[in-house]
Amino acid sequence: MSKLTLDGFFSYCKQIAEHIQLGERMASLSGQGTPKLTSAVGNLYYDSILPYREDANAQTREFLARVVDVLLDYVQQVNDRNEKILEFKMPEEMQKTLDLALHDEPLPLKQLLEDCKSALKHQVKTGHPHFFNQLSCGLDIISLAGEWLTAAANTNMFTYEIAPVFILMENVVLEKMRSMIGWKTGDSILAPGGSVSNLYAFLAARHHKFPQYKEKGLTSIPGHLVMYTSDQCHYSVKSCASVCGLGTDYCICVPSDEHGRMIPSELERLVRYHKDRGNVPFFVNATSGTTVLGAFDPLMEIADICQKYDMWMHVDAAWGGGLLFSKKYRHPRLTGIERADSVTWNPHKLMGTLLQCSTVHFKYEFVDVRKGESGVICIEVCGFEILKK
């Protein structure tokens, strides 16, 4: 057999092998096959792959590739209208179905792969076209890929030193979001959920209005602080009053109209009521997209009142903030948001990114970088020291 013939033969064999591999992969994705490990890898344990064994690249790749197959099968099921959203079982029955025992000995890789399948089999398919519960907006594939990437990087966002690319990405994205709000300057931060974002806004407001509070506490303020919010607001706003020592009695719920929107005249009446009694109104939370009715408070009128009485205006646009992208719906719903002092905005809601993705934005630059006599650089945010180097 000539060399040309041998080359052609080997090329033909390679094509057949590639078609077989493609067929196996397509069968897996179509539900006709089940991702499995070879026995040589399936019987291994965690300490037989990276990083515990430097010569285990092939075994590690096979294990992770089969895990990815399981995930891709699930992604396909999530987007299949003929699939059920959930195979519901009562807790007692679910515990019998799954092996949830914490064993003293490690499990082989093949069992871990089976457990991955079982976990997804009994999971609510929140990205399903027929899933209409709150918060979830489908399963965005690009966002999913980003989640895998950040999980593989396995780093935090504390400093540029530890996450140079991610820090630069964060700055660019948050600056763009602030510009969409209508600000040319300011600061922003990613937070673990809208509740914490609202808490950050409250703390920033208190520090901005009363910088002496950090050292002197409540006794440095002449009168009791009072905050205001709609009676349709998210529960986290009232939690701020409890967590930060204000007291829930001083978180005043302003009546809303028949559409669930805060009534500005009622806000001003309540502000004047507390001022007349020696209290210190300082913080107003306006909601852009209430939890139950999806109402948008009238931001322009609220901003006028905040300006008149020198109060901090925060907008909880956790899910309504996504309307900033819409030329059709931004106005009048978000008209006046640029007059706010801070804004909570959750991309994991109306924008459809994966849970959790929450941001809080400030009109002012709160980062204070100081160099002491010893040469130590201290970085403070809202009066709280976060880094020394």
mmCIF file of C-alpha atoms in Angstrom:
data_model
loop_
_atom_site.group_PDB
_atom_site.id
_atom_site.type_symbol
_atom_site.label_atom_id
_atom_site.label_comp_id
_atom_site.label_asym_id
_atom_site.label_seq_id
_atom_site.Cartn_x
_atom_site.Cartn_y
_atom_site.Cartn_z
ATOM 1 C CA MET A 1 0.000 0.000 0.000
ATOM 2 C CA SER A 2 1.460 3.351 -1.010
ATOM 3 C CA LYS A 3 2.129 6.193 1.469
ATOM 4 C CA LEU A 4 -0.663 8.239 -0.099
ATOM 5 C CA THR A 5 -3.072 5.377 0.396
ATOM 6 C CA LEU A 6 -1.991 4.910 4.017
ATOM 7 C CA ASP A 7 -2.407 8.634 4.705
ATOM 8 C CA GLY A 8 -5.875 8.519 3.206
ATOM 9 C CA PHE A 9 -6.764 5.456 5.258
ATOM 10 C CA PHE A 10 -5.628 7.038 8.526
ATOM 11 C CA SER A 11 -7.475 10.246 7.646
ATOM 12 C CA TYR A 12 -10.618 8.213 6.995
ATOM 13 C CA CYS A 13 -10.258 6.454 10.367
ATOM 14 C CA LYS A 14 -9.817 9.791 12.102
ATOM 15 C CA GLN A 15 -13.003 11.136 10.490
ATOM 16 C CA ILE A 16 -14.929 8.065 11.627
ATOM 17 C CA ALA A 17 -13.649 8.510 15.187
ATOM 18 C CA GLU A 18 -14.631 12.181 15.184
ATOM 19 C CA HIS A 19 -18.123 11.315 13.925
ATOM 20 C CA ILE A 20 -18.485 8.705 16.659
ATOM 21 C CA GLN A 21 -17.425 11.203 19.338
ATOM 22 C CA LEU A 22 -19.781 13.817 17.899
ATOM 23 C CA GLY A 23 -22.611 11.305 17.866
ATOM 24 C CA GLU A 24 -21.983 10.404 21.496
ATOM 25 C CA ARG A 25 -21.952 14.065 22.467
ATOM 26 C CA MET A 26 -25.158 14.818 20.528
ATOM 27 C CA ALA A 27 -26.834 11.770 22.033
ATOM 28 C CA SER A 28 -25.946 13.062 25.472
ATOM 29 C CA LEU A 29 -27.285 16.541 24.731
ATOM 30 C CA SER A 30 -30.499 15.137 23.293
ATOM 31 C CA GLY A 31 -31.135 12.978 26.330
ATOM 32 C CA GLN A 32 -30.483 9.762 24.398
ATOM 33 C CA GLY A 33 -27.253 9.171 26.276
ATOM 34 C CA THR A 34 -25.989 9.687 29.796
ATOM 35 C CA PRO A 35 -22.610 11.285 30.550
ATOM 36 C CA LYS A 36 -20.419 8.600 32.103
ATOM 37 C CA LEU A 37 -16.827 8.283 33.175
ATOM 38 C CA THR A 38 -14.553 5.509 32.028
ATOM 39 C CA SER A 39 -14.000 2.921 34.737
ATOM 40 C CA ALA A 40 -10.362 3.968 35.036
ATOM 41 C CA VAL A 41 -11.389 7.483 36.061
ATOM 42 C CA GLY A 42 -14.758 6.761 37.645
ATOM 43 C CA ASN A 43 -13.192 4.635 40.370
ATOM 44 C CA LEU A 44 -10.715 7.354 41.326
ATOM 45 C CA TYR A 45 -11.112 9.695 44.279
ATOM 46 C CA TYR A 46 -10.578 13.440 44.749
ATOM 47 C CA ASP A 47 -6.918 12.979 45.631
ATOM 48 C CA SER A 48 -6.210 11.286 42.294
ATOM 49 C CA ILE A 49 -6.832 14.415 40.205
ATOM 50 C CA LEU A 50 -5.514 17.965 40.179
ATOM 51 C CA PRO A 51 -4.261 19.650 42.300
ATOM 52 C CA TYR A 52 -3.330 16.614 44.411
ATOM 53 C CA ARG A 53 -1.533 14.808 41.578
ATOM 54 C CA GLU A 54 0.487 16.764 39.067
ATOM 55 C CA ASP A 55 0.371 13.936 36.505
ATOM 56 C CA ALA A 56 -3.440 13.775 36.491
ATOM 57 C CA ASN A 57 -4.272 16.240 33.711
ATOM 58 C CA ALA A 58 -6.041 13.627 31.589
ATOM 59 C CA GLN A 59 -8.129 12.280 34.476
ATOM 60 C CA THR A 60 -9.059 15.790 35.585
ATOM 61 C CA ARG A 61 -10.098 16.776 32.070
ATOM 62 C CA GLU A 62 -12.284 13.692 31.695
ATOM 63 C CA PHE A 63 -14.032 14.269 35.016
ATOM 64 C CA LEU A 64 -14.709 17.954 34.365
ATOM 65 C CA ALA A 65 -15.788 17.245 30.779
ATOM 66 C CA ARG A 66 -18.425 14.792 32.017
ATOM 67 C CA VAL A 67 -19.606 17.322 34.619
ATOM 68 C CA VAL A 68 -19.962 19.882 31.824
ATOM 69 C CA ASP A 69 -21.965 17.305 29.842
ATOM 70 C CA VAL A 70 -24.352 17.000 32.789
ATOM 71 C CA LEU A 71 -24.694 20.787 32.934
ATOM 72 C CA LEU A 72 -25.293 21.063 29.186
ATOM 73 C CA ASP A 73 -27.977 18.382 29.362
ATOM 74 C CA TYR A 74 -29.655 20.409 32.097
ATOM 75 C CA VAL A 75 -29.428 23.631 30.075
ATOM 76 C CA GLN A 76 -31.195 21.885 27.204
ATOM 77 C CA GLN A 77 -33.919 20.564 29.511
ATOM 78 C CA VAL A 78 -34.426 24.017 31.021
ATOM 79 C CA ASN A 79 -35.156 25.444 27.570
ATOM 80 C CA ASP A 80 -37.432 22.585 26.489
ATOM 81 C CA ARG A 81 -41.100 23.569 26.803
ATOM 82 C CA ASN A 82 -42.065 19.894 26.971
ATOM 83 C CA GLU A 83 -40.012 19.361 30.121
ATOM 84 C CA LYS A 84 -41.610 19.704 33.541
ATOM 85 C CA ILE A 85 -40.554 22.659 35.641
ATOM 86 C CA LEU A 86 -40.248 20.434 38.702
ATOM 87 C CA GLU A 87 -40.587 16.811 39.728
ATOM 88 C CA PHE A 88 -42.053 17.759 43.091
ATOM 89 C CA LYS A 89 -41.570 15.574 46.145
ATOM 90 C CA MET A 90 -42.384 16.283 49.770
ATOM 91 C CA PRO A 91 -39.314 16.753 52.006
ATOM 92 C CA GLU A 92 -39.683 13.320 53.609
ATOM 93 C CA GLU A 93 -39.871 11.604 50.210
ATOM 94 C CA MET A 94 -36.990 13.663 48.847
ATOM 95 C CA GLN A 95 -34.763 12.626 51.742
ATOM 96 C CA LYS A 96 -35.456 8.985 50.926
ATOM 97 C CA THR A 97 -34.689 9.559 47.242
ATOM 98 C CA LEU A 98 -31.308 11.196 47.828
ATOM 99 C CA ASP A 99 -28.319 9.984 49.795
ATOM 100 C CA LEU A 100 -27.660 13.059 51.915
ATOM 101 C CA ALA A 101 -25.541 11.318 54.533
ATOM 102 C CA LEU A 102 -22.144 12.832 55.289
ATOM 103 C CA HIS A 103 -19.835 9.845 54.952
ATOM 104 C CA ASP A 104 -16.535 9.590 56.788
ATOM 105 C CA GLU A 105 -14.870 8.189 53.681
ATOM 106 C CA PRO A 106 -14.633 10.009 50.309
ATOM 107 C CA LEU A 107 -16.830 9.030 47.371
ATOM 108 C CA PRO A 108 -15.470 7.952 43.977
ATOM 109 C CA LEU A 109 -15.686 10.379 41.076
ATOM 110 C CA LYS A 110 -18.390 8.332 39.360
ATOM 111 C CA GLN A 111 -20.631 8.738 42.408
ATOM 112 C CA LEU A 112 -19.988 12.484 42.489
ATOM 113 C CA LEU A 113 -21.058 12.651 38.851
ATOM 114 C CA GLU A 114 -24.257 10.742 39.624
ATOM 115 C CA ASP A 115 -24.944 13.092 42.527
ATOM 116 C CA CYS A 116 -24.615 16.048 40.140
ATOM 117 C CA LYS A 117 -27.292 14.491 37.938
ATOM 118 C CA SER A 118 -29.579 13.819 40.906
ATOM 119 C CA ALA A 119 -29.219 17.353 42.254
ATOM 120 C CA LEU A 120 -30.271 18.865 38.924
ATOM 121 C CA LYS A 121 -33.000 16.285 38.329
ATOM 122 C CA HIS A 122 -34.871 17.450 41.418
ATOM 123 C CA GLN A 123 -34.090 21.153 41.003
ATOM 124 C CA VAL A 124 -36.690 23.773 40.065
ATOM 125 C CA LYS A 125 -35.955 24.800 36.472
ATOM 126 C CA THR A 126 -36.005 28.548 37.069
ATOM 127 C CA GLY A 127 -34.964 29.244 33.472
ATOM 128 C CA HIS A 128 -37.876 27.283 31.991
ATOM 129 C CA PRO A 129 -40.147 29.240 29.595
ATOM 130 C CA HIS A 130 -43.122 28.389 31.835
ATOM 131 C CA PHE A 131 -41.506 29.432 35.119
ATOM 132 C CA PHE A 132 -43.090 32.684 36.297
ATOM 133 C CA ASN A 133 -41.961 33.035 39.893
ATOM 134 C CA GLN A 134 -40.349 36.269 41.100
ATOM 135 C CA LEU A 135 -36.705 37.242 40.604
ATOM 136 C CA SER A 136 -35.766 34.733 37.901
ATOM 137 C CA CYS A 137 -35.590 35.905 34.288
ATOM 138 C CA GLY A 138 -34.438 32.764 32.507
ATOM 139 C CA LEU A 139 -30.994 31.239 32.160
ATOM 140 C CA ASP A 140 -28.766 33.572 30.183
ATOM 141 C CA ILE A 141 -26.026 31.492 28.552
ATOM 142 C CA ILE A 142 -23.442 34.284 28.359
ATOM 143 C CA SER A 143 -23.966 35.032 32.037
ATOM 144 C CA LEU A 144 -23.647 31.314 32.780
ATOM 145 C CA ALA A 145 -20.326 31.175 30.933
ATOM 146 C CA GLY A 146 -19.104 34.138 32.958
ATOM 147 C CA GLU A 147 -20.111 32.371 36.164
ATOM 148 C CA TRP A 148 -18.076 29.316 35.182
ATOM 149 C CA LEU A 149 -15.105 31.541 34.372
ATOM 150 C CA THR A 150 -15.162 33.377 37.699
ATOM 151 C CA ALA A 151 -15.598 30.087 39.582
ATOM 152 C CA ALA A 152 -12.494 28.708 37.864
ATOM 153 C CA ALA A 153 -10.538 31.887 38.696
ATOM 154 C CA ASN A 154 -11.632 31.490 42.341
ATOM 155 C CA THR A 155 -10.552 34.917 43.521
ATOM 156 C CA ASN A 156 -12.043 37.811 45.454
ATOM 157 C CA MET A 157 -12.507 41.438 44.482
ATOM 158 C CA PHE A 158 -10.689 43.086 47.376
ATOM 159 C CA THR A 159 -7.800 44.660 45.492
ATOM 160 C CA TYR A 160 -6.287 45.091 42.051
ATOM 161 C CA GLU A 161 -3.349 43.014 43.265
ATOM 162 C CA ILE A 162 -5.454 39.858 43.588
ATOM 163 C CA ALA A 163 -7.928 40.396 40.719
ATOM 164 C CA PRO A 164 -6.512 42.867 38.181
ATOM 165 C CA VAL A 165 -8.780 42.032 35.231
ATOM 166 C CA PHE A 166 -11.961 41.702 37.270
ATOM 167 C CA ILE A 167 -11.304 44.966 39.130
ATOM 168 C CA LEU A 168 -10.904 46.870 35.866
ATOM 169 C CA MET A 169 -14.033 45.217 34.458
ATOM 170 C CA GLU A 170 -15.982 46.135 37.589
ATOM 171 C CA ASN A 171 -14.913 49.770 37.396
ATOM 172 C CA VAL A 172 -15.923 50.077 33.743
ATOM 173 C CA VAL A 173 -19.321 48.424 34.256
ATOM 174 C CA LEU A 174 -20.205 50.400 37.384
ATOM 175 C CA GLU A 175 -19.111 53.674 35.802
ATOM 176 C CA LYS A 176 -21.381 52.920 32.839
ATOM 177 C CA MET A 177 -24.289 52.187 35.165
ATOM 178 C CA ARG A 178 -23.758 55.483 36.999
ATOM 179 C CA SER A 179 -23.749 57.343 33.691
ATOM 180 C CA MET A 180 -27.067 55.689 32.805
ATOM 181 C CA ILE A 181 -28.493 56.949 36.087
ATOM 182 C CA GLY A 182 -27.380 60.413 35.011
ATOM 183 C CA TRP A 183 -24.260 61.049 37.097
ATOM 184 C CA LYS A 184 -20.840 62.114 35.833
ATOM 185 C CA THR A 185 -19.007 61.197 39.051
ATOM 186 C CA GLY A 186 -19.570 59.029 42.083
ATOM 187 C CA ASP A 187 -18.772 55.605 43.524
ATOM 188 C CA SER A 188 -20.369 52.184 43.264
ATOM 189 C CA ILE A 189 -19.936 48.722 44.680
ATOM 190 C CA LEU A 190 -21.171 45.210 43.961
ATOM 191 C CA ALA A 191 -23.086 43.862 46.957
ATOM 192 C CA PRO A 192 -24.490 40.464 48.024
ATOM 193 C CA GLY A 193 -28.111 41.319 47.273
ATOM 194 C CA GLY A 194 -30.498 44.254 47.256
ATOM 195 C CA SER A 195 -31.055 44.151 51.015
ATOM 196 C CA VAL A 196 -27.369 44.738 51.687
ATOM 197 C CA SER A 197 -27.263 47.400 48.966
ATOM 198 C CA ASN A 198 -30.030 49.304 50.752
ATOM 199 C CA LEU A 199 -28.129 48.907 54.020
ATOM 200 C CA TYR A 200 -24.970 50.340 52.430
ATOM 201 C CA ALA A 201 -26.990 53.313 51.185
ATOM 202 C CA PHE A 202 -28.367 53.955 54.671
ATOM 203 C CA LEU A 203 -24.890 53.829 56.228
ATOM 204 C CA ALA A 204 -23.474 56.117 53.553
ATOM 205 C CA ALA A 205 -26.282 58.605 54.133
ATOM 206 C CA ARG A 206 -25.727 58.648 57.880
ATOM 207 C CA HIS A 207 -21.978 59.120 57.506
ATOM 208 C CA HIS A 208 -22.420 61.826 54.874
ATOM 209 C CA LYS A 209 -24.948 63.791 56.915
ATOM 210 C CA PHE A 210 -23.295 63.191 60.300
ATOM 211 C CA PRO A 211 -19.573 62.379 59.875
ATOM 212 C CA GLN A 212 -19.066 62.657 63.637
ATOM 213 C CA TYR A 213 -21.285 59.601 64.125
ATOM 214 C CA LYS A 214 -18.365 57.198 63.592
ATOM 215 C CA GLU A 215 -16.570 58.329 66.764
ATOM 216 C CA LYS A 216 -19.354 59.873 68.840
ATOM 217 C CA GLY A 217 -22.371 57.714 68.011
ATOM 218 C CA LEU A 218 -26.031 58.655 68.422
ATOM 219 C CA THR A 219 -25.338 61.054 71.284
ATOM 220 C CA SER A 220 -23.608 63.433 68.848
ATOM 221 C CA ILE A 221 -26.853 64.068 66.962
ATOM 222 C CA PRO A 222 -29.289 66.657 68.370
ATOM 223 C CA GLY A 223 -32.540 64.750 68.144
ATOM 224 C CA HIS A 224 -33.620 61.318 66.994
ATOM 225 C CA LEU A 225 -32.932 60.367 63.374
ATOM 226 C CA VAL A 226 -35.990 59.580 61.270
ATOM 227 C CA MET A 227 -36.207 57.803 57.911
ATOM 228 C CA TYR A 228 -39.158 57.599 55.509
ATOM 229 C CA THR A 229 -40.302 55.032 52.980
ATOM 230 C CA SER A 230 -43.431 53.948 51.157
ATOM 231 C CA ASP A 231 -45.807 51.522 52.838
ATOM 232 C CA GLN A 232 -45.208 49.337 49.752
ATOM 233 C CA CYS A 233 -41.418 49.234 50.154
ATOM 234 C CA HIS A 234 -39.206 46.168 50.418
ATOM 235 C CA TYR A 235 -38.861 44.818 53.954
ATOM 236 C CA SER A 236 -35.097 45.412 53.915
ATOM 237 C CA VAL A 237 -35.617 49.167 54.249
ATOM 238 C CA LYS A 238 -37.272 48.781 57.620
ATOM 239 C CA SER A 239 -34.580 46.291 58.591
ATOM 240 C CA CYS A 240 -32.011 49.081 58.177
ATOM 241 C CA ALA A 241 -33.669 50.970 61.006
ATOM 242 C CA SER A 242 -33.443 47.924 63.244
ATOM 243 C CA VAL A 243 -29.912 46.823 62.335
ATOM 244 C CA CYS A 244 -28.396 50.316 62.534
ATOM 245 C CA GLY A 245 -29.912 51.281 65.874
ATOM 246 C CA LEU A 246 -32.453 53.764 64.567
ATOM 247 C CA GLY A 247 -35.427 51.740 65.769
ATOM 248 C CA THR A 248 -38.308 50.599 63.587
ATOM 249 C CA ASP A 249 -40.602 53.160 65.216
ATOM 250 C CA TYR A 250 -38.507 55.820 63.486
ATOM 251 C CA CYS A 251 -38.846 54.225 60.066
ATOM 252 C CA ILE A 252 -41.996 56.006 58.968
ATOM 253 C CA CYS A 253 -44.170 54.359 56.317
ATOM 254 C CA VAL A 254 -45.680 56.960 54.004
ATOM 255 C CA PRO A 255 -49.156 56.143 52.605
ATOM 256 C CA SER A 256 -49.404 55.190 48.940
ATOM 257 C CA ASP A 257 -52.099 55.883 46.354
ATOM 258 C CA GLU A 258 -54.359 53.379 44.588
ATOM 259 C CA HIS A 259 -51.480 52.449 42.264
ATOM 260 C CA GLY A 260 -49.061 51.729 45.119
ATOM 261 C CA ARG A 261 -47.011 54.915 44.676
ATOM 262 C CA MET A 262 -45.836 57.051 47.578
ATOM 263 C CA ILE A 263 -47.959 60.188 48.055
ATOM 264 C CA PRO A 264 -45.524 63.161 48.117
ATOM 265 C CA SER A 265 -47.865 65.426 50.074
ATOM 266 C CA GLU A 266 -48.090 62.783 52.805
ATOM 267 C CA LEU A 267 -44.300 62.534 52.888
ATOM 268 C CA GLU A 268 -43.938 66.264 53.438
ATOM 269 C CA ARG A 269 -46.647 66.269 56.088
ATOM 270 C CA LEU A 270 -44.852 63.538 58.044
ATOM 271 C CA VAL A 271 -41.466 65.228 57.682
ATOM 272 C CA ARG A 272 -42.840 68.480 59.101
ATOM 273 C CA TYR A 273 -44.592 66.560 61.885
ATOM 274 C CA HIS A 274 -41.322 65.033 63.122
ATOM 275 C CA LYS A 275 -39.303 68.219 62.687
ATOM 276 C CA ASP A 276 -41.794 70.077 64.852
ATOM 277 C CA ARG A 277 -41.161 67.510 67.597
ATOM 278 C CA GLY A 278 -37.399 67.954 67.580
ATOM 279 C CA ASN A 279 -36.530 64.870 65.547
ATOM 280 C CA VAL A 280 -34.097 64.847 62.611
ATOM 281 C CA PRO A 281 -35.550 63.638 59.286
ATOM 282 C CA PHE A 282 -32.534 62.671 57.177
ATOM 283 C CA PHE A 283 -33.280 59.740 54.832
ATOM 284 C CA VAL A 284 -36.023 59.020 52.296
ATOM 285 C CA ASN A 285 -36.295 55.751 50.395
ATOM 286 C CA ALA A 286 -38.203 55.914 47.114
ATOM 287 C CA THR A 287 -39.025 52.633 45.384
ATOM 288 C CA SER A 288 -38.800 52.105 41.637
ATOM 289 C CA GLY A 289 -40.578 48.814 41.203
ATOM 290 C CA THR A 290 -42.309 47.698 44.408
ATOM 291 C CA THR A 291 -42.311 44.017 45.344
ATOM 292 C CA VAL A 292 -46.060 43.391 45.070
ATOM 293 C CA LEU A 293 -47.510 45.939 42.638
ATOM 294 C CA GLY A 294 -44.444 46.939 40.644
ATOM 295 C CA ALA A 295 -45.187 50.595 41.393
ATOM 296 C CA PHE A 296 -42.774 53.453 40.719
ATOM 297 C CA ASP A 297 -42.748 56.274 43.253
ATOM 298 C CA PRO A 298 -42.831 59.849 41.820
ATOM 299 C CA LEU A 299 -39.131 60.656 41.999
ATOM 300 C CA MET A 300 -39.234 64.301 40.942
ATOM 301 C CA GLU A 301 -41.714 65.305 43.640
ATOM 302 C CA ILE A 302 -39.835 63.285 46.267
ATOM 303 C CA ALA A 303 -36.543 64.875 45.192
ATOM 304 C CA ASP A 304 -38.059 68.339 45.638
ATOM 305 C CA ILE A 305 -39.041 67.498 49.214
ATOM 306 C CA CYS A 306 -35.637 65.988 50.010
ATOM 307 C CA GLN A 307 -33.930 69.097 48.689
ATOM 308 C CA LYS A 308 -36.251 71.372 50.643
ATOM 309 C CA TYR A 309 -35.601 69.624 53.969
ATOM 310 C CA ASP A 310 -31.965 68.613 53.336
ATOM 311 C CA MET A 311 -32.605 64.860 53.380
ATOM 312 C CA TRP A 312 -30.731 62.065 51.637
ATOM 313 C CA MET A 313 -32.728 60.538 48.781
ATOM 314 C CA HIS A 314 -32.203 56.849 48.075
ATOM 315 C CA VAL A 315 -33.931 55.019 45.217
ATOM 316 C CA ASP A 316 -34.476 51.296 45.641
ATOM 317 C CA ALA A 317 -34.552 50.355 41.952
ATOM 318 C CA ALA A 318 -33.536 46.773 42.652
ATOM 319 C CA TRP A 319 -35.728 45.411 39.881
ATOM 320 C CA GLY A 320 -37.010 48.573 38.221
ATOM 321 C CA GLY A 321 -33.528 49.896 37.452
ATOM 322 C CA GLY A 322 -33.391 47.862 34.269
ATOM 323 C CA LEU A 323 -35.835 50.330 32.692
ATOM 324 C CA LEU A 324 -32.908 52.730 32.370
ATOM 325 C CA PHE A 325 -32.099 50.772 29.203
ATOM 326 C CA SER A 326 -35.523 51.466 27.711
ATOM 327 C CA LYS A 327 -36.152 54.595 25.648
ATOM 328 C CA LYS A 328 -39.859 53.784 25.790
ATOM 329 C CA TYR A 329 -40.346 53.104 29.510
ATOM 330 C CA ARG A 330 -37.593 55.043 31.288
ATOM 331 C CA HIS A 331 -39.760 58.155 31.298
ATOM 332 C CA PRO A 332 -41.801 58.953 33.271
ATOM 333 C CA ARG A 333 -41.206 55.981 35.579
ATOM 334 C CA LEU A 334 -37.576 56.830 36.346
ATOM 335 C CA THR A 335 -37.682 60.553 35.639
ATOM 336 C CA GLY A 336 -35.767 62.221 38.462
ATOM 337 C CA ILE A 337 -33.581 59.265 39.427
ATOM 338 C CA GLU A 338 -30.553 61.395 38.552
ATOM 339 C CA ARG A 339 -31.456 63.645 41.506
ATOM 340 C CA ALA A 340 -31.051 60.787 43.984
ATOM 341 C CA ASP A 341 -28.033 60.544 46.279
ATOM 342 C CA SER A 342 -27.867 56.754 45.995
ATOM 343 C CA VAL A 343 -29.476 53.998 43.921
ATOM 344 C CA THR A 344 -29.827 50.245 44.396
ATOM 345 C CA TRP A 345 -29.939 48.347 41.095
ATOM 346 C CA ASN A 346 -30.021 44.546 40.723
ATOM 347 C CA PRO A 347 -28.996 43.247 37.274
ATOM 348 C CA HIS A 348 -30.155 39.770 38.333
ATOM 349 C CA LYS A 349 -33.754 40.920 38.122
ATOM 350 C CA LEU A 350 -34.991 42.849 35.098
ATOM 351 C CA MET A 351 -31.658 42.489 33.260
ATOM 352 C CA GLY A 352 -31.642 38.689 33.560
ATOM 353 C CA THR A 353 -28.112 38.045 34.842
ATOM 354 C CA LEU A 354 -27.522 35.104 37.161
ATOM 355 C CA LEU A 355 -28.214 35.313 40.884
ATOM 356 C CA GLN A 356 -26.803 37.165 42.766
ATOM 357 C CA CYS A 357 -25.818 40.394 41.078
ATOM 358 C CA SER A 358 -26.619 43.562 42.994
ATOM 359 C CA THR A 359 -25.102 47.028 42.817
ATOM 360 C CA VAL A 360 -25.419 50.196 44.858
ATOM 361 C CA HIS A 361 -24.399 53.560 43.415
ATOM 362 C CA PHE A 362 -23.571 56.878 45.062
ATOM 363 C CA LYS A 363 -23.540 60.336 43.559
ATOM 364 C CA TYR A 364 -20.542 61.244 45.716
ATOM 365 C CA GLU A 365 -17.021 59.842 45.884
ATOM 366 C CA PHE A 366 -16.765 58.214 49.289
ATOM 367 C CA VAL A 367 -13.341 56.610 48.972
ATOM 368 C CA ASP A 368 -10.793 58.427 51.129
ATOM 369 C CA VAL A 369 -7.129 57.535 50.598
ATOM 370 C CA ARG A 370 -4.762 58.909 53.238
ATOM 371 C CA LYS A 371 -1.060 58.439 53.854
ATOM 372 C CA GLY A 372 -0.010 58.562 57.476
ATOM 373 C CA GLU A 373 3.288 59.635 59.015
ATOM 374 C CA SER A 374 4.582 56.064 59.004
ATOM 375 C CA GLY A 375 3.944 55.778 55.274
ATOM 376 C CA VAL A 376 0.979 53.453 55.799
ATOM 377 C CA ILE A 377 -1.769 54.017 53.253
ATOM 378 C CA CYS A 378 -5.256 53.804 54.740
ATOM 379 C CA ILE A 379 -8.326 53.485 52.550
ATOM 380 C CA GLU A 380 -11.700 54.340 54.046
ATOM 381 C CA VAL A 381 -15.176 54.073 52.609
ATOM 382 C CA CYS A 382 -17.885 56.041 54.387
ATOM 383 C CA GLY A 383 -15.647 56.323 57.426
ATOM 384 C CA PHE A 384 -14.970 52.589 57.680
ATOM 385 C CA GLU A 385 -11.394 51.429 57.204
ATOM 386 C CA ILE A 386 -11.244 48.677 54.582
ATOM 387 C CA LEU A 387 -7.559 48.376 53.678
ATOM 388 C CA LYS A 388 -4.088 49.217 54.928
ATOM 389 C CA LYS A 389 -0.925 48.667 52.960
#
